[in-house]
Short mmCIF file of C-alpha atoms in Angstrom, two decimals:
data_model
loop_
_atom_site.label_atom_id
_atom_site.label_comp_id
_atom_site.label_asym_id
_atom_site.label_seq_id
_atom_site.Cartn_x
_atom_site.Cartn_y
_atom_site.Cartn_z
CA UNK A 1 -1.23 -40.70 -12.05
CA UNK A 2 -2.65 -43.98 -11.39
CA UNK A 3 -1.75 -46.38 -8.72
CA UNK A 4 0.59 -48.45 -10.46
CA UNK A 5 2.19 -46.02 -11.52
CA UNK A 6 2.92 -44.74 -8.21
CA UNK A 7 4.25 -48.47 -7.59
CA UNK A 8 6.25 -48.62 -10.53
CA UNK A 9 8.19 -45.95 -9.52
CA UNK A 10 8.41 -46.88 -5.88
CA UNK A 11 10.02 -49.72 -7.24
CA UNK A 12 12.24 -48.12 -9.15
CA UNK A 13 13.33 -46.18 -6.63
CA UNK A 14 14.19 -49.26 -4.13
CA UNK A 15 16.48 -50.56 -7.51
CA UNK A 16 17.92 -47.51 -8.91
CA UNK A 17 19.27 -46.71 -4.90
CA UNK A 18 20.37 -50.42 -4.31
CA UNK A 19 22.73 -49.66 -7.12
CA UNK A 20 24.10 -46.80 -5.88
CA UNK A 21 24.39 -47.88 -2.52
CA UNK A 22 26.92 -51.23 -3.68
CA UNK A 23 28.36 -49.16 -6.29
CA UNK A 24 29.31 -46.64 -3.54
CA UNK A 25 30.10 -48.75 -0.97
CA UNK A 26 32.79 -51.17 -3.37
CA UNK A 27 34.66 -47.76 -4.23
CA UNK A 28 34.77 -46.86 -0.31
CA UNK A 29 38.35 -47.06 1.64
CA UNK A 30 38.33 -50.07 4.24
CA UNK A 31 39.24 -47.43 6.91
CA UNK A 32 36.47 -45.55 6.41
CA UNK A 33 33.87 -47.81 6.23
CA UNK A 34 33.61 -47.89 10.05
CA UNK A 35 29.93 -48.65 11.54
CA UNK A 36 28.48 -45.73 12.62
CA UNK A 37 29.64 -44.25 9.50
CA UNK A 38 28.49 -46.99 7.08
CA UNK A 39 25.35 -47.31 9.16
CA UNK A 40 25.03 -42.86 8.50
CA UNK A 41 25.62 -43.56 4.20
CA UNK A 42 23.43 -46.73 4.06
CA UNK A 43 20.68 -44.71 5.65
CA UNK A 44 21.43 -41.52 3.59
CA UNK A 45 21.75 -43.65 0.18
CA UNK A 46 19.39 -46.32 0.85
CA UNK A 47 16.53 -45.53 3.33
CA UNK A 48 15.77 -42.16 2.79
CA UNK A 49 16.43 -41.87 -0.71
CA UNK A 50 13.83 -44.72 -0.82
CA UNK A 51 10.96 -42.69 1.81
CA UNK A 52 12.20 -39.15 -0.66
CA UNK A 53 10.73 -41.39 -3.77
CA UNK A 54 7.99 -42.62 -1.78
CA UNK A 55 6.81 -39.86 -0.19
CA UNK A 56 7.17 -38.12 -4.12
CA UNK A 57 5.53 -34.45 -4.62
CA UNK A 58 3.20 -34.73 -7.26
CA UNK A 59 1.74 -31.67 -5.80
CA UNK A 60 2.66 -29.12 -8.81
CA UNK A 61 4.79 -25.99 -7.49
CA UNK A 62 4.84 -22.51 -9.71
CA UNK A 63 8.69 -21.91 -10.63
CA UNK A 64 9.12 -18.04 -10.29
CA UNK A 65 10.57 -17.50 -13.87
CA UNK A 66 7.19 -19.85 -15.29
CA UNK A 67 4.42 -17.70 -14.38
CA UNK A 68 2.34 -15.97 -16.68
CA UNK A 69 1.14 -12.68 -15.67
CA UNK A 70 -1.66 -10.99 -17.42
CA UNK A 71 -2.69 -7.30 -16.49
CA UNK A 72 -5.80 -6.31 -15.04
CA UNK A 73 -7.94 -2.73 -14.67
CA UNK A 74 -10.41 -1.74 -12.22
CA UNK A 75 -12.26 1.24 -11.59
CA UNK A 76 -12.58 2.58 -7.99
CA UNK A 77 -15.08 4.92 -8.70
CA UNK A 78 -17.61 4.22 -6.20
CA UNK A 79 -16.13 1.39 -4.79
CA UNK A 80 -16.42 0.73 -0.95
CA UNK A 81 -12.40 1.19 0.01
CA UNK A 82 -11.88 -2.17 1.71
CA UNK A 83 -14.09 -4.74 0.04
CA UNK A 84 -12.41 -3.70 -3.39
CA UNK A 85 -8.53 -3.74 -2.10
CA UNK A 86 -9.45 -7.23 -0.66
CA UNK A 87 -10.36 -8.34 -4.00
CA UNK A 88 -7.01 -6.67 -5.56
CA UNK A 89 -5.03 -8.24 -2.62
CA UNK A 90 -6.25 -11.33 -3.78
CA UNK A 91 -5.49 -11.27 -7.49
CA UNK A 92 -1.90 -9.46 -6.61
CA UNK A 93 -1.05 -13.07 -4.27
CA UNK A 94 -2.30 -15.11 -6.93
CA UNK A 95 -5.18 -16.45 -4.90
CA UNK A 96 -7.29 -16.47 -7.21
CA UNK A 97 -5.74 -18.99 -9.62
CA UNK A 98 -5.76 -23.11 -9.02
CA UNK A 99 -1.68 -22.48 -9.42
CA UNK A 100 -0.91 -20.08 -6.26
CA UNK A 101 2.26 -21.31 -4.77
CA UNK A 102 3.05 -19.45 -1.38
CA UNK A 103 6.31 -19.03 -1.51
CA UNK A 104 5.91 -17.75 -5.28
CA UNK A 105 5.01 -14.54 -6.42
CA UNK A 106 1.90 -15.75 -9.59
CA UNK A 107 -0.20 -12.81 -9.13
CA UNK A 108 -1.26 -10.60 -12.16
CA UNK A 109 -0.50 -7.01 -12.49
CA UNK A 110 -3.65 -4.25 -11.33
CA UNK A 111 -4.24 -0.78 -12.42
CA UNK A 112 -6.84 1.02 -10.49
CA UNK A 113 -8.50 4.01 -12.39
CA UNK A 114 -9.96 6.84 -10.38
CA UNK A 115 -8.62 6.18 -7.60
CA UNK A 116 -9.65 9.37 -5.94
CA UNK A 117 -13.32 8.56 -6.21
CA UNK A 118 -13.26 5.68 -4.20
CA UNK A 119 -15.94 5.44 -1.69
CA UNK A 120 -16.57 4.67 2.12
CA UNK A 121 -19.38 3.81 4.09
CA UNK A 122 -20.85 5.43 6.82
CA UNK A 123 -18.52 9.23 7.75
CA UNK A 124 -15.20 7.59 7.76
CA UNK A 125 -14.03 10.14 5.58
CA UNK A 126 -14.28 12.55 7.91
CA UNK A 127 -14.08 10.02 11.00
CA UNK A 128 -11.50 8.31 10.23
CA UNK A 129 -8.08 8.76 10.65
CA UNK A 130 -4.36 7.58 9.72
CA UNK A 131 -1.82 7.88 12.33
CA UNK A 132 1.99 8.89 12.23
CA UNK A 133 4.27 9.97 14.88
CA UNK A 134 7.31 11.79 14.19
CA UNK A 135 9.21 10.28 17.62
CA UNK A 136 9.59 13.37 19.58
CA UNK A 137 7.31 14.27 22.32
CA UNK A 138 3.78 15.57 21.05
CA UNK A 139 4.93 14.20 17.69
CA UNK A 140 1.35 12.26 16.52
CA UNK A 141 0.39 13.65 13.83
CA UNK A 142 -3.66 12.36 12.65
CA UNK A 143 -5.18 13.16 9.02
CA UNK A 144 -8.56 12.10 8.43
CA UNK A 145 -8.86 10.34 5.38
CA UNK A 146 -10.28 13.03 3.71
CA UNK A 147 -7.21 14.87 3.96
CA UNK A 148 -4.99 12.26 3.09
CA UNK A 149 -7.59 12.09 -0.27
CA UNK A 150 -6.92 16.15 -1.13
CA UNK A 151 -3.13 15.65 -1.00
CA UNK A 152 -2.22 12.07 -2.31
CA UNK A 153 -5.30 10.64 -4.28
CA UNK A 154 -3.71 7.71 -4.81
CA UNK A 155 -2.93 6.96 -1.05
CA UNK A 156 -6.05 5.68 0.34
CA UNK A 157 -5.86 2.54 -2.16
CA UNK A 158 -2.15 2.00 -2.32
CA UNK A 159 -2.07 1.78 2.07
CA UNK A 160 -5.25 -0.30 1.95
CA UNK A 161 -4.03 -2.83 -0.01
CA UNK A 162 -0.41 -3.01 1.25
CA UNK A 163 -1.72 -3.65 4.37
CA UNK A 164 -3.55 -6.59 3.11
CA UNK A 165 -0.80 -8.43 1.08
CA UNK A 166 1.89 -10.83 3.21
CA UNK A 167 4.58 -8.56 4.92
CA UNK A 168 8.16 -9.42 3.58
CA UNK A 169 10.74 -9.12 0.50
CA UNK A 170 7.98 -11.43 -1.77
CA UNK A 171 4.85 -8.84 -0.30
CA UNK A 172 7.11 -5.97 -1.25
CA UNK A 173 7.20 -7.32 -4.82
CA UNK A 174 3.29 -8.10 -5.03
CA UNK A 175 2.18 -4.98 -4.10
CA UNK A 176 5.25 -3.49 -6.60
CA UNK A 177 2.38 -5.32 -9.41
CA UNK A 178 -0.23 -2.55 -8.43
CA UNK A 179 -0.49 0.35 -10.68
CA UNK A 180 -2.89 3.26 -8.99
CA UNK A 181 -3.46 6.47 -10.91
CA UNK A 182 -6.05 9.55 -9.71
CA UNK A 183 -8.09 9.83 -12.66
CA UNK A 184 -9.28 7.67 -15.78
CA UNK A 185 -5.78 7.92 -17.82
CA UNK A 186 -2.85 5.38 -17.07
CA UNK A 187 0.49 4.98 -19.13
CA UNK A 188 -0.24 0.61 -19.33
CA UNK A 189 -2.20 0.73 -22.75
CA UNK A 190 0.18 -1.01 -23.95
CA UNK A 191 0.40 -3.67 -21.74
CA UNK A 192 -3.69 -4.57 -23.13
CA UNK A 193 -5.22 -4.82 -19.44
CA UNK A 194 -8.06 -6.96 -19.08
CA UNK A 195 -11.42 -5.22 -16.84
CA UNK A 196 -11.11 -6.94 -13.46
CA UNK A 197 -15.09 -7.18 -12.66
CA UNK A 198 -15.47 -6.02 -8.90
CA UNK B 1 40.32 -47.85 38.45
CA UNK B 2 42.91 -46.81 35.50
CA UNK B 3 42.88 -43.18 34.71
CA UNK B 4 40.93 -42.47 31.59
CA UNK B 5 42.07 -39.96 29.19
CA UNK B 6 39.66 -38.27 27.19
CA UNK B 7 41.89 -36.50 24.15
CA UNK B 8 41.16 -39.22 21.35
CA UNK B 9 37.19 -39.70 22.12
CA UNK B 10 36.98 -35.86 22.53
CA UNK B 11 38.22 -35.69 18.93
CA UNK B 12 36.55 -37.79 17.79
CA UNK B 13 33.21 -36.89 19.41
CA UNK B 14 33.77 -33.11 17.40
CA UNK B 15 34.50 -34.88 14.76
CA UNK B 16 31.47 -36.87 14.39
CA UNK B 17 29.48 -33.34 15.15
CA UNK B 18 31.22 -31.61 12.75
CA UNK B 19 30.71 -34.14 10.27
CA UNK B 20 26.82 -34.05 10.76
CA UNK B 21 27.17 -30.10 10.70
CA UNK B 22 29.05 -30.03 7.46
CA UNK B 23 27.28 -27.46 5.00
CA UNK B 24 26.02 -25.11 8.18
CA UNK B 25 26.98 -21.41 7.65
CA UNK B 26 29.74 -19.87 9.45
CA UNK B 27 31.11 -21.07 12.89
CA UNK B 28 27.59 -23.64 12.69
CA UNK B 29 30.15 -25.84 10.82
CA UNK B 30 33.20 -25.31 12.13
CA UNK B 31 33.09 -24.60 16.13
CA UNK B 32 31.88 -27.47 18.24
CA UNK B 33 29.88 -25.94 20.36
CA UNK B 34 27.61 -23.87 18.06
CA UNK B 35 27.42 -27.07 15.92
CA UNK B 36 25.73 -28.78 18.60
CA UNK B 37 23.16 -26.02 19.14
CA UNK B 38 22.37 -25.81 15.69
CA UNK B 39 22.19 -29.90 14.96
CA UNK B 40 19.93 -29.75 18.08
CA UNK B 41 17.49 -26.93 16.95
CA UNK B 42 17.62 -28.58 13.05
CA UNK B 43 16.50 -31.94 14.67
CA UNK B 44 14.01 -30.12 16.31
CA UNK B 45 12.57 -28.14 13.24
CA UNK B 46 12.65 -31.39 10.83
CA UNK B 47 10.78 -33.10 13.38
CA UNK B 48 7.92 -30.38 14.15
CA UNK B 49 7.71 -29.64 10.89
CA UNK B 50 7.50 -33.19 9.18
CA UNK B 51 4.56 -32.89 11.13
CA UNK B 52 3.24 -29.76 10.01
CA UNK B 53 4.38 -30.83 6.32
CA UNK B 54 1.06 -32.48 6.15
CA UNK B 55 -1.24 -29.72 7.09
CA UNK B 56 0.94 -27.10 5.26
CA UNK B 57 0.08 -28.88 2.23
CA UNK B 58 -3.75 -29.56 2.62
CA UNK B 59 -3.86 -26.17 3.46
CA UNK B 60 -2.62 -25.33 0.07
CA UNK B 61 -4.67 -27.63 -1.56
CA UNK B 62 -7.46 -26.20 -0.35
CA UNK B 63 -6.66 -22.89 -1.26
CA UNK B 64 -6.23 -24.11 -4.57
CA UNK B 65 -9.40 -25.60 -4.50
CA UNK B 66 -10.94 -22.75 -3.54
CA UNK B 67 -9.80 -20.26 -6.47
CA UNK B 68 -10.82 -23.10 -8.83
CA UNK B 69 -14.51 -23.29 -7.19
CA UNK B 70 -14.36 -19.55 -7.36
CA UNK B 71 -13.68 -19.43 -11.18
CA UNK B 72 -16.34 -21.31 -11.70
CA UNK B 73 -18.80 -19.44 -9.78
CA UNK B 74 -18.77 -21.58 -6.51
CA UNK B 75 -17.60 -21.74 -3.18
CA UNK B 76 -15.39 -24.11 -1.84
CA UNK B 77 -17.33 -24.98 0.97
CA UNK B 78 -20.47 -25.58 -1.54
CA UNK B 79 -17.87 -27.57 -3.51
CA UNK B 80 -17.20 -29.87 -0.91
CA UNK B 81 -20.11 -30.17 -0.09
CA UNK B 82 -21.73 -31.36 -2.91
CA UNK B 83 -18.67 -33.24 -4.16
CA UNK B 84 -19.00 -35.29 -0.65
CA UNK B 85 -23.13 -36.13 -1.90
CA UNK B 86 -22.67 -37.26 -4.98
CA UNK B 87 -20.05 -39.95 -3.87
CA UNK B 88 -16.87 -38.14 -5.09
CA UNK B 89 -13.98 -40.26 -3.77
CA UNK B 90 -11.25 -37.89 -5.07
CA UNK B 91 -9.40 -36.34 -2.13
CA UNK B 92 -7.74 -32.89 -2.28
CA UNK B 93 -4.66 -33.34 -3.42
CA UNK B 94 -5.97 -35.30 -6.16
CA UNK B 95 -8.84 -32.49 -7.11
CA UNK B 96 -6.36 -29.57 -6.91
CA UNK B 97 -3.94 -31.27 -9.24
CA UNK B 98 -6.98 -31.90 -11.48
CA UNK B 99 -7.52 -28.06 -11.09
CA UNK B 100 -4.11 -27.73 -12.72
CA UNK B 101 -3.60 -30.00 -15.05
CA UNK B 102 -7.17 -30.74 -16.34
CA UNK B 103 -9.44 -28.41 -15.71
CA UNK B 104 -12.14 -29.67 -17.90
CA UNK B 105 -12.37 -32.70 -15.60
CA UNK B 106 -12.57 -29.66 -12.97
CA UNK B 107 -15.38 -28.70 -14.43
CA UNK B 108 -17.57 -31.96 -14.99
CA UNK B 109 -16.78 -32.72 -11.23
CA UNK B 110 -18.19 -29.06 -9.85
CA UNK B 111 -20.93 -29.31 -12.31
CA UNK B 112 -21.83 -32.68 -10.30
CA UNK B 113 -20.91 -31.10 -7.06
CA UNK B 114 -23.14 -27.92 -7.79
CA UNK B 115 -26.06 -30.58 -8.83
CA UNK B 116 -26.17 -32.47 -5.35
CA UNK B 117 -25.04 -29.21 -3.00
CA UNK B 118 -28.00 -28.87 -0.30
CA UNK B 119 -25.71 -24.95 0.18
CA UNK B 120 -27.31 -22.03 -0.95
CA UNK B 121 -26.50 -20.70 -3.91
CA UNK B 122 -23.32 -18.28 -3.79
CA UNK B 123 -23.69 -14.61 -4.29
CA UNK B 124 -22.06 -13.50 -7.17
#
């Protein structure tokens, strides 16, 4: 967009609202076109319809039904826990395109394979634990996250990156675009995921 | 001093509230009082965040910056960077929208930017 462009349509603007503003104002009843209330329109029609077209976005803004998705795969095995669900975190907000919009969900669909291999530094698998308390007194309940890894292999990732992506109705339907599966098999063939290089 | 009755300038007073409340759910456009509070806090908000309009948006431009750098193997601090030594006068708004929309002039600018960077290199 070059500058005189820009003018052009700053220009334009000024015209196209002067119109509007005598049109409107010839069709108005006498009675009503008191001051304060003519003052009100010929700011609303004139002066900041003019600073709206001056102050135009040319900043480009995803549209929710617009965005093109493609499907990615990665394999946990041996993956440290948190440095890979940062990276998924990333591609499920979209980060990672010159297109994010915030308030728009342009992320692409992951599936993580072998989820239950994924690895940790240091003893955290024994160290480490998750927290839950039930409410009632001596309710706390802590797993290690080797525990957690027996009964739901999936769990470790899934929490991990939740935790990472924005809280809220449009984090809920990110992290709805993650796909995490135990072993090597998942049901997206069909969906042609690309490898997302970690 | 004549006694001064308010009925007519208290009507019209709401009035003129209501007027500027007119769209605002619930009792926000109909009850005078709750108008008031809520034309109040919106002058507030527009005001703050007119302010904050500006930032909110170079933030984003950054960030868009950023993944672009990214796909290209750079960081965006190397980016700007090197895009600031070898004279680039393009300013964010105007490189993240070149991100978008033409991404192979993207690419001749980091290419440029990556020459004159005095940043190390970024890991992969």
């Amino acid at each position: 967009m070059s500058r005189i462009d820009c003018l052009d349509a700053y220009c334009y603007g000024y015209l196209t609202s002067l119109f509007r503003w005598l049109s409107f104002a010839a069709l108005l009843p006498a009675r009503l076109a008191k001051r304060y209330w003519a003052a009100q329109l010929f700011h609303k029609l004139f002066v900041w319809d003019c600073e709206c077209r001056a102050m135009r976005r040319e900043t480009f803004l995803a549209k929710p039904g617009q965005v093109e998705r493609k499907w990615l795969i990665a394999d946990a095995e041996g993956q440290i826990l948190g440095r890979m669900a940062t990276q998924i975190a990333t591609v499920l907000m979209g980060k990672h395109k010159p297109t994010y919009t915030p308030h728009v969900d342009c992320g692409d669909y992951v599936i993580v394979t072998n989820a239950a291999k994924v690895a940790m530094t240091g003893r955290k698998g024994e160290q480490k634990f998750k927290k839950s308390f039930s409410g009632y007194p001596g309710g706390l309940r802590l797993r290690t996250f080797d525990e957690i890894r027996e009964k739901h292999p999936e769990r470790l990732v899934e929490d991990a990156v939740r935790r990472m992506l924005p809280k809220g109705p449009l984090g809920r339907d990110m992290y709805r675009k993650l796909k995490v599966y135990a072993g090597t098999d998942h049901p997206h063939t069909a969906q042609q995921p690309e490898t997302l290089e970690l | 001093m004549p006694r001064v009755r308010k009925g007519s300038a208290r009507t019209k007073a709401r009035k003129k509230l209501l007027r500027e409340a007119r769209g605002y759910y619930g009792t926000k456009s109909r009850h005078k009082q709750q108008a008031k509070v809520a034309l109040m806090r919106a002058g507030r908000n527009a005001f703050r965040d007119r302010r904050r309009r500006k930032r909110d948006f170079r933030r984003l431009w950054i960030t868009r910056i950023s993944a672009a750098c990214r796909m290209r193997g750079m960081r965006y601090s190397q980016f700007i960077n090197g895009a600031q030594l070898a004279g680039v006068l393009l300013n964010r708004k105007m490189l993240s929208q070149l991100a978008i929309d033409d991404p192979a002039a993207f690419d001749a600018i980091a290419e440029m930017a990556k020459a004159s960077s005095t940043a190390q290199p970024a890991k992969a």
